[in-house]
XYZ file of N, CA and C in Angstrom:
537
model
N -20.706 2.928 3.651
C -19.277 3.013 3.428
C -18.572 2.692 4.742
N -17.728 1.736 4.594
C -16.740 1.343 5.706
C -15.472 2.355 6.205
N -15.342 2.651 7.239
C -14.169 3.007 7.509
C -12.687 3.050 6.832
N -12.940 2.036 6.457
C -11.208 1.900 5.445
C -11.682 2.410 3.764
N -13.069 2.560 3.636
C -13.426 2.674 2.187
C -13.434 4.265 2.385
N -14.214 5.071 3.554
C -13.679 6.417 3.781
C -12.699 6.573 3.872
N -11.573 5.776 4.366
C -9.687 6.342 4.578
C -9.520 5.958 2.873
N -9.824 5.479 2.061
C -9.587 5.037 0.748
C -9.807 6.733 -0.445
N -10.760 7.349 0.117
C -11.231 8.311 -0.718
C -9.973 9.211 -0.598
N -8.898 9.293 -2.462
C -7.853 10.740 -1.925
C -8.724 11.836 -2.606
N -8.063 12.811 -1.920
C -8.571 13.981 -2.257
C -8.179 14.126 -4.059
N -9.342 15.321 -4.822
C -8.959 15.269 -6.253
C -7.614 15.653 -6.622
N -6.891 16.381 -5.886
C -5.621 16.440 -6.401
C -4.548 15.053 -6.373
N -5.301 14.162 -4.946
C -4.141 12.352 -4.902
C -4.585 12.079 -6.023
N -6.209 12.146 -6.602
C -6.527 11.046 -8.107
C -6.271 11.819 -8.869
N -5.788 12.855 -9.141
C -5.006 13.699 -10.631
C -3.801 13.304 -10.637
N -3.124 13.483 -9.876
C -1.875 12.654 -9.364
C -1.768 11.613 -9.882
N -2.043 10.622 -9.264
C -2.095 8.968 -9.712
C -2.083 9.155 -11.432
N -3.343 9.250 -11.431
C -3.729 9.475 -13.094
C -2.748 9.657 -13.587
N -2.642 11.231 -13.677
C -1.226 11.144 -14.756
C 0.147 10.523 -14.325
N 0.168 9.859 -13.077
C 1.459 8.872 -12.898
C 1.173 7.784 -13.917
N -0.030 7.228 -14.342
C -0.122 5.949 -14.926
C -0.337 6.378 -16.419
N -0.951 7.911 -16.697
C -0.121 8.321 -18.236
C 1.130 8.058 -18.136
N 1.747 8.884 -17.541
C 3.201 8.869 -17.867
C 3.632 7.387 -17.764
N 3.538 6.376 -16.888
C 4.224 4.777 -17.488
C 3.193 4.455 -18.634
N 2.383 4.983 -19.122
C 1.629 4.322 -20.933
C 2.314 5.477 -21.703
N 3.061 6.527 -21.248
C 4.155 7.198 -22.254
C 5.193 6.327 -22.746
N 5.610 5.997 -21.420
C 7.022 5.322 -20.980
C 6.669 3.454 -21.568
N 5.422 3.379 -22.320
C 5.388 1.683 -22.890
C 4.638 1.038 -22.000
N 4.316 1.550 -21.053
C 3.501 0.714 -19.643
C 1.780 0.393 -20.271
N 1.428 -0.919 -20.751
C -0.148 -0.910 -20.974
C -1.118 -0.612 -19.714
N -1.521 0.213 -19.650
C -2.270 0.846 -18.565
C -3.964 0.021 -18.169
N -4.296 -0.210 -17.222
C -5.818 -0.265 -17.055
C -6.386 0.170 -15.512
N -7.401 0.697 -15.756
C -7.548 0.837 -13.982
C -8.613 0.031 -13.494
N -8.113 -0.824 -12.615
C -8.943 -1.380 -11.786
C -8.009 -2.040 -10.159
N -9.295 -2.589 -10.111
C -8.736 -2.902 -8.439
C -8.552 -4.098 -8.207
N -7.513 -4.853 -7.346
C -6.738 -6.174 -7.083
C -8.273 -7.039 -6.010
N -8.546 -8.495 -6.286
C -9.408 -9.443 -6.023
C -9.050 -8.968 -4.354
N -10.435 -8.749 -3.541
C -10.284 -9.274 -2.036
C -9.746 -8.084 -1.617
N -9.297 -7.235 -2.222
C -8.377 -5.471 -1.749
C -9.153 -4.950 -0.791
N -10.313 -5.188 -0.779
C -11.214 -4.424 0.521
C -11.388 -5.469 1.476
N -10.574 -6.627 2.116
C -10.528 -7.365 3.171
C -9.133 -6.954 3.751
N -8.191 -6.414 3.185
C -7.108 -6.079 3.850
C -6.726 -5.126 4.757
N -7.505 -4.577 5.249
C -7.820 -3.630 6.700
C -7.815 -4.691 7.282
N -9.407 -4.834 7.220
C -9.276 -6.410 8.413
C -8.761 -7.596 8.832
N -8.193 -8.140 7.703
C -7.093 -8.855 8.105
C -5.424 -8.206 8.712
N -5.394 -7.094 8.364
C -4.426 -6.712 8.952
C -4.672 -6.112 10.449
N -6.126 -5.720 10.976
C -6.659 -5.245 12.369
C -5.847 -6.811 12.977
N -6.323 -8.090 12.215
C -6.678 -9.432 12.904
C -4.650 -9.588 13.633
N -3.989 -9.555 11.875
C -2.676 -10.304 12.246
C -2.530 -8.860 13.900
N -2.592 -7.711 13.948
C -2.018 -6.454 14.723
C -2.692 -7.627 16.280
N -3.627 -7.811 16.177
C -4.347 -8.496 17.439
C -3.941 -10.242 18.087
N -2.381 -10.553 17.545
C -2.082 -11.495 17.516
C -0.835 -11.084 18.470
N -0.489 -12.050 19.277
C 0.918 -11.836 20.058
C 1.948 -12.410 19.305
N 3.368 -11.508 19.246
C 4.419 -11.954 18.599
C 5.666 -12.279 19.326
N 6.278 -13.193 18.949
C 7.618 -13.326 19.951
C 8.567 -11.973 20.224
N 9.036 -11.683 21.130
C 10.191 -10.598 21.011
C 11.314 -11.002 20.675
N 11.274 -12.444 20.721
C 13.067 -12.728 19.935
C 12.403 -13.397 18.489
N 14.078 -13.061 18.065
C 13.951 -13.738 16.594
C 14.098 -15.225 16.441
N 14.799 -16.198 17.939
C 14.939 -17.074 17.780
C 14.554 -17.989 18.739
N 13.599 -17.615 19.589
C 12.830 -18.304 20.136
C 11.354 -17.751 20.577
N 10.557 -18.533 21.297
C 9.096 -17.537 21.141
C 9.308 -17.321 22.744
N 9.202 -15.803 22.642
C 9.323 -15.352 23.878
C 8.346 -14.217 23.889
N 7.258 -14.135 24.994
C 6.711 -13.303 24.896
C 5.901 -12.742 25.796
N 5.420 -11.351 26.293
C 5.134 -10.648 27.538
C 4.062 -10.583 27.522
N 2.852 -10.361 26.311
C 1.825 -10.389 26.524
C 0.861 -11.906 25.951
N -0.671 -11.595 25.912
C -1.581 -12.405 25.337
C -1.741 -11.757 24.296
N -2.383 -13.246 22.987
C -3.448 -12.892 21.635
C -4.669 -12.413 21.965
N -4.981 -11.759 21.592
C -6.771 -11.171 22.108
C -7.336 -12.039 20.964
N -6.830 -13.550 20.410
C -7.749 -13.766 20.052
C -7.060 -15.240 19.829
N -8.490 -15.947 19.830
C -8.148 -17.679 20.554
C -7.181 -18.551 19.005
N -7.577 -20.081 20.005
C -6.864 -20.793 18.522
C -7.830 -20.644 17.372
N -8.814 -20.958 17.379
C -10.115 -21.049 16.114
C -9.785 -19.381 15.523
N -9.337 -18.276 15.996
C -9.627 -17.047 15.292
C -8.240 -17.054 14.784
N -7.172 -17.552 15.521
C -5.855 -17.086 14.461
C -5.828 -18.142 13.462
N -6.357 -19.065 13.556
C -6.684 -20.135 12.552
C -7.332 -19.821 11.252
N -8.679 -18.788 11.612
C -9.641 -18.536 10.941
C -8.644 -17.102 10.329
N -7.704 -16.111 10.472
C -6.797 -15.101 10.251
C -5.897 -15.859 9.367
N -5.308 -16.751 9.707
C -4.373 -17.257 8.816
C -5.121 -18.001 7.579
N -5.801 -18.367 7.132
C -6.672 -18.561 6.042
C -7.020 -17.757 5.157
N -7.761 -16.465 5.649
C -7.969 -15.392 4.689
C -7.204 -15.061 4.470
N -5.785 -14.713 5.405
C -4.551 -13.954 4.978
C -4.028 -14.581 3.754
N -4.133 -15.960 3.864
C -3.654 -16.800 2.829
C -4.452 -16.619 1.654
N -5.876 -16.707 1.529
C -6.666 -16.357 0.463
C -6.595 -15.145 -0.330
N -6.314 -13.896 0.985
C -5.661 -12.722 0.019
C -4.496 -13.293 -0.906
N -3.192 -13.531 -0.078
C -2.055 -13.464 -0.773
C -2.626 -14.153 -2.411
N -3.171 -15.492 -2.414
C -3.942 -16.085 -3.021
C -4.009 -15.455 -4.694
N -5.149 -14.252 -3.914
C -5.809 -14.139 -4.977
C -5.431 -12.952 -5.533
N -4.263 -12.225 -4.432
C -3.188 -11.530 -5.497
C -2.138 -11.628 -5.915
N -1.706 -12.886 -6.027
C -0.984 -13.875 -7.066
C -1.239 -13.597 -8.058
N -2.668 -14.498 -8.166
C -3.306 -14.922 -9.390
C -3.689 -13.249 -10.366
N -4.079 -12.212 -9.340
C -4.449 -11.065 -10.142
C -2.487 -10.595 -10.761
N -1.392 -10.669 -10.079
C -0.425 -10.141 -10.687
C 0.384 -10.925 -11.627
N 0.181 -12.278 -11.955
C 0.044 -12.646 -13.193
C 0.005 -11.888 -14.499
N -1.361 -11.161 -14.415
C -1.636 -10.393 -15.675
C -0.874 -8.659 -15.303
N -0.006 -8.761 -14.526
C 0.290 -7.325 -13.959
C 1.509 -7.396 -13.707
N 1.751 -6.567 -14.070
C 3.609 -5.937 -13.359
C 3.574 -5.101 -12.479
N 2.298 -4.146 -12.497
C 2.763 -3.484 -11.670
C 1.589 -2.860 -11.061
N 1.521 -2.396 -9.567
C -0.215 -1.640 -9.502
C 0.781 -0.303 -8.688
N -0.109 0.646 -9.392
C -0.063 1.737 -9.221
C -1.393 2.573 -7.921
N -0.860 3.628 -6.612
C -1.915 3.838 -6.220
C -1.510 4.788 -5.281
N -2.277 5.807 -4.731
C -2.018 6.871 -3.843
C -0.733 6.221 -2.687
N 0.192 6.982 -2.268
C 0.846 6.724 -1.091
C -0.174 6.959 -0.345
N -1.140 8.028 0.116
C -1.693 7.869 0.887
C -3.148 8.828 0.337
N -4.255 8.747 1.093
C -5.364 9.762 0.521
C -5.521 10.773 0.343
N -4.530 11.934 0.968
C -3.750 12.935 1.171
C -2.679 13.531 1.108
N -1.846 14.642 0.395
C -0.879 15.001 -0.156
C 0.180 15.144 1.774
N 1.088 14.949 1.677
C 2.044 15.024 2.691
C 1.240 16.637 3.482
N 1.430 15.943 4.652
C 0.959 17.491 5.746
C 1.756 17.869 6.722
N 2.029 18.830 6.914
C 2.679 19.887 7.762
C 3.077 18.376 9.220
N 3.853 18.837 9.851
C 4.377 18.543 10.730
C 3.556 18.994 11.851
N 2.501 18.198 13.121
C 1.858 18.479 13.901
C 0.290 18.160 13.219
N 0.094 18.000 12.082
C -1.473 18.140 11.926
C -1.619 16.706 11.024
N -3.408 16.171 11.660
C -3.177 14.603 10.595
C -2.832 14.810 9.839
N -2.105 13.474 9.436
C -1.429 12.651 8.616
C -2.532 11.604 7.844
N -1.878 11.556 6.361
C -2.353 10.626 5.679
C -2.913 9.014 6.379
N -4.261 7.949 6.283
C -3.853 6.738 6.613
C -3.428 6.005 5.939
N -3.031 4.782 5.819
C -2.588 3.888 5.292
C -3.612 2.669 4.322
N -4.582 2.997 3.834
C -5.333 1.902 3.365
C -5.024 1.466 2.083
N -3.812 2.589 0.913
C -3.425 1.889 0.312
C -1.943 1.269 -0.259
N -1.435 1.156 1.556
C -0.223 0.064 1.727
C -0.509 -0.630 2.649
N -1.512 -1.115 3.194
C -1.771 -2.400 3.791
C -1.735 -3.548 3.438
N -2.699 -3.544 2.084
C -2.840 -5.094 1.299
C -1.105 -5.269 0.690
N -0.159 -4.365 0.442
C 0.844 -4.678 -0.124
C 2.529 -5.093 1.209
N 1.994 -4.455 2.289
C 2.310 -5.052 3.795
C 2.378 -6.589 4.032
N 0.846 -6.942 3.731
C 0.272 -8.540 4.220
C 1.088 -9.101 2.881
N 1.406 -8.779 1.601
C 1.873 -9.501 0.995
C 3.140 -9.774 0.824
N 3.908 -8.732 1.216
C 5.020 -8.486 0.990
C 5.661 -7.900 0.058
N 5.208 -7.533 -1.137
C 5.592 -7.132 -2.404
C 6.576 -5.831 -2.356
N 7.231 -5.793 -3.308
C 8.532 -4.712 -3.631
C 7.331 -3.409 -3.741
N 7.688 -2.496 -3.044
C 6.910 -0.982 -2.895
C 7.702 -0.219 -3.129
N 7.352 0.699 -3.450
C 8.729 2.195 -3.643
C 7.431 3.350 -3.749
N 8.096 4.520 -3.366
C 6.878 5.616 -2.980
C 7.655 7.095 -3.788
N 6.997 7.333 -4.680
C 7.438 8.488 -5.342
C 6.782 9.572 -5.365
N 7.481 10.905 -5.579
C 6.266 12.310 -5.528
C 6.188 12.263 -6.757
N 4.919 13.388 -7.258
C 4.730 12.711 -8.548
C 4.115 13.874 -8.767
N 3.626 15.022 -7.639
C 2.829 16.429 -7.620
C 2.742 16.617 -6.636
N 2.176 18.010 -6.496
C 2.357 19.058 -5.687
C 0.766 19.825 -5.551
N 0.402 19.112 -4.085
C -0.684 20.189 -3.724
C -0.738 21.561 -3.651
N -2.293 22.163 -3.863
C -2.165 23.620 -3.784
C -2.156 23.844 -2.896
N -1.223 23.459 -1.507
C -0.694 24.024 -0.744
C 0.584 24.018 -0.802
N 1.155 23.577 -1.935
C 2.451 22.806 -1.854
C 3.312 22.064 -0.775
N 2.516 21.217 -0.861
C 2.920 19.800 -0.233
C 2.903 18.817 -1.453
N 3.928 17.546 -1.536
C 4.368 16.477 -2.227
C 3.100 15.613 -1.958
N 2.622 15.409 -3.212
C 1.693 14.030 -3.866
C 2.821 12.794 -4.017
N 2.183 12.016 -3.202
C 3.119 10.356 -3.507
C 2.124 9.795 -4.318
N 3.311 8.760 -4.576
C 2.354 7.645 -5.682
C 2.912 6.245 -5.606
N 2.262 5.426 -5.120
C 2.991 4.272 -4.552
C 3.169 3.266 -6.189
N 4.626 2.940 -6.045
C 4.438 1.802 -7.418
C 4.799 0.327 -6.651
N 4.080 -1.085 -6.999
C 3.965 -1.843 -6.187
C 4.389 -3.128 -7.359
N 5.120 -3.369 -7.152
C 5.442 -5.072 -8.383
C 5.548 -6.063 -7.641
N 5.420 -7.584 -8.569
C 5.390 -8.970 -8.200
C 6.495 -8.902 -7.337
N 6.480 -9.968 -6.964
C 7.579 -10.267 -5.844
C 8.716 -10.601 -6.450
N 10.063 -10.195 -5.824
C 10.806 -10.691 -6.333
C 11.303 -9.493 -7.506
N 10.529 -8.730 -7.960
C 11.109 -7.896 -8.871
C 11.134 -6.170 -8.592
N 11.489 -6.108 -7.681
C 12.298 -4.485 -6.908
C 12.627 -3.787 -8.372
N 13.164 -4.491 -8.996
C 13.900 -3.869 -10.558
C 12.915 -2.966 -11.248
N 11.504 -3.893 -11.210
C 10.543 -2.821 -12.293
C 9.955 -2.332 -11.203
N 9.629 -1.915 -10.161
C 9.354 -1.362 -9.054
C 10.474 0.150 -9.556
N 11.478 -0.186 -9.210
C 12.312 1.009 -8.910
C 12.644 2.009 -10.528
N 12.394 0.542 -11.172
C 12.431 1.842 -12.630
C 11.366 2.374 -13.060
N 10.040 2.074 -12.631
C 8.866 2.922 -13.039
C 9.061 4.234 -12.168
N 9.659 3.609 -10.866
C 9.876 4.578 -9.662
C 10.290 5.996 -10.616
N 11.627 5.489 -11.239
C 12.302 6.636 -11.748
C 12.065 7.075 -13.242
N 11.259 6.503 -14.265
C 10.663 7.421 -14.784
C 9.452 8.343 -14.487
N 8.771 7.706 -13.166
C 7.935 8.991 -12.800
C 8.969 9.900 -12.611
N 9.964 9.597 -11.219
C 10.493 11.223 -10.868
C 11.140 11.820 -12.338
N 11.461 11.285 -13.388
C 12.399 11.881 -14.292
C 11.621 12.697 -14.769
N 9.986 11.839 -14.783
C 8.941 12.836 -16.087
C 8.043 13.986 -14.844
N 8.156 13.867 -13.616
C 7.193 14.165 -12.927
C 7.770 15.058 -12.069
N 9.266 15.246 -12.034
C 9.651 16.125 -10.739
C 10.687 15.727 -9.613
N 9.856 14.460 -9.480
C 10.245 13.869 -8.104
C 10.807 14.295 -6.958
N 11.885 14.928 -6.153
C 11.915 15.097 -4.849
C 12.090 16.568 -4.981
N 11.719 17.783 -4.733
C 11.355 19.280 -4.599
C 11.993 19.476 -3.196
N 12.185 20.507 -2.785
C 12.593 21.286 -1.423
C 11.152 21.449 -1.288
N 10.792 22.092 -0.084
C 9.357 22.111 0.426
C 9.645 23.897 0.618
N 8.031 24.488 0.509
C 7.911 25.484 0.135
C 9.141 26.252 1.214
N 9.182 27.587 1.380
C 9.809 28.039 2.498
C 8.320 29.215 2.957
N 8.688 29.083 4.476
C 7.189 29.593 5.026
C 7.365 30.756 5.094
């Protein structure tokens, strides 16, 4: 198991969570299936690659303080796969409106102690796609379960209304316990 496939594992209360987020849109008319988007486990690493690339500091010219830690042949060889992802989650959201998936592997934590990682908003980062992040439950510590809803490009609209029949059917934003 890879590093990003261990940051991938949520705890059973993130996959009870999820779950019944994706009942509730097959309440709400949503045809449901679970599976996983083509190439989804290359998007750590391509996103380590683009982070290891130097970027201009202006918006309108290339200006810049440091080096790429990595030559012409590797940002060459980065911009290809990046492209092959986007690629081949095109072609998978075709048959999809929408992918549903933990905000993070872990229910929101206290202030001072780790924090959730990010492995499943990376691949939707490199693509760009309309994201919206909803609570959806409540750990038994009571802390807020997110649930990321993620649509084609271009359509924020069914993004933000699945958004809000989760919170309508699910809760959505709570005060946090008092200590």
């Amino acid at each position: 198991m890879t590093s990003s496939e261990a940051e991938a594992q949520p705890t059973p209360e993130t996959a009870a969570t999820c779950r019944r987020a994706a009942q509730v849109l097959a309440e709400w008319g949503a045809q449901v299936e679970e599976t996983l988007p083509p190439r989804i486990e290359e998007a750590y690493d391509i996103t380590r690659q683009y982070w290891s690339r130097v970027e201009s500091e202006d918006g309108e010219e290339w200006v810049t303080t440091g080096h790429s830690r990595l030559d012409g042949d590797e940002v060459a060889r980065h911009l290809f796969l990046w492209d092959r992802f986007r690629r081949a989650m095109i072609a998978f959201m075709a048959g999809h409106d929408l992918i549903l998936t933990p905000a993070a592997e872990l229910p929101a934590q206290p202030h001072d102690t780790p924090e959730g990682r990010i492995p499943y908003t990376l691949p939707y980062s490199l693509t760009g796609y309309p994201a919206v992040v909803v609570r959806c439950g409540t750990s038994p510590e009571g802390m807020p379960i997110g649930v990321q809803v993620v649509a084609r490009p271009w359509r924020e609209d069914v993004a933000l209304a699945a958004a809000y029949a989760l919170e309508q059917t699910l809760g959505g934003w709570q005060p946090p316990p008092l200590q």
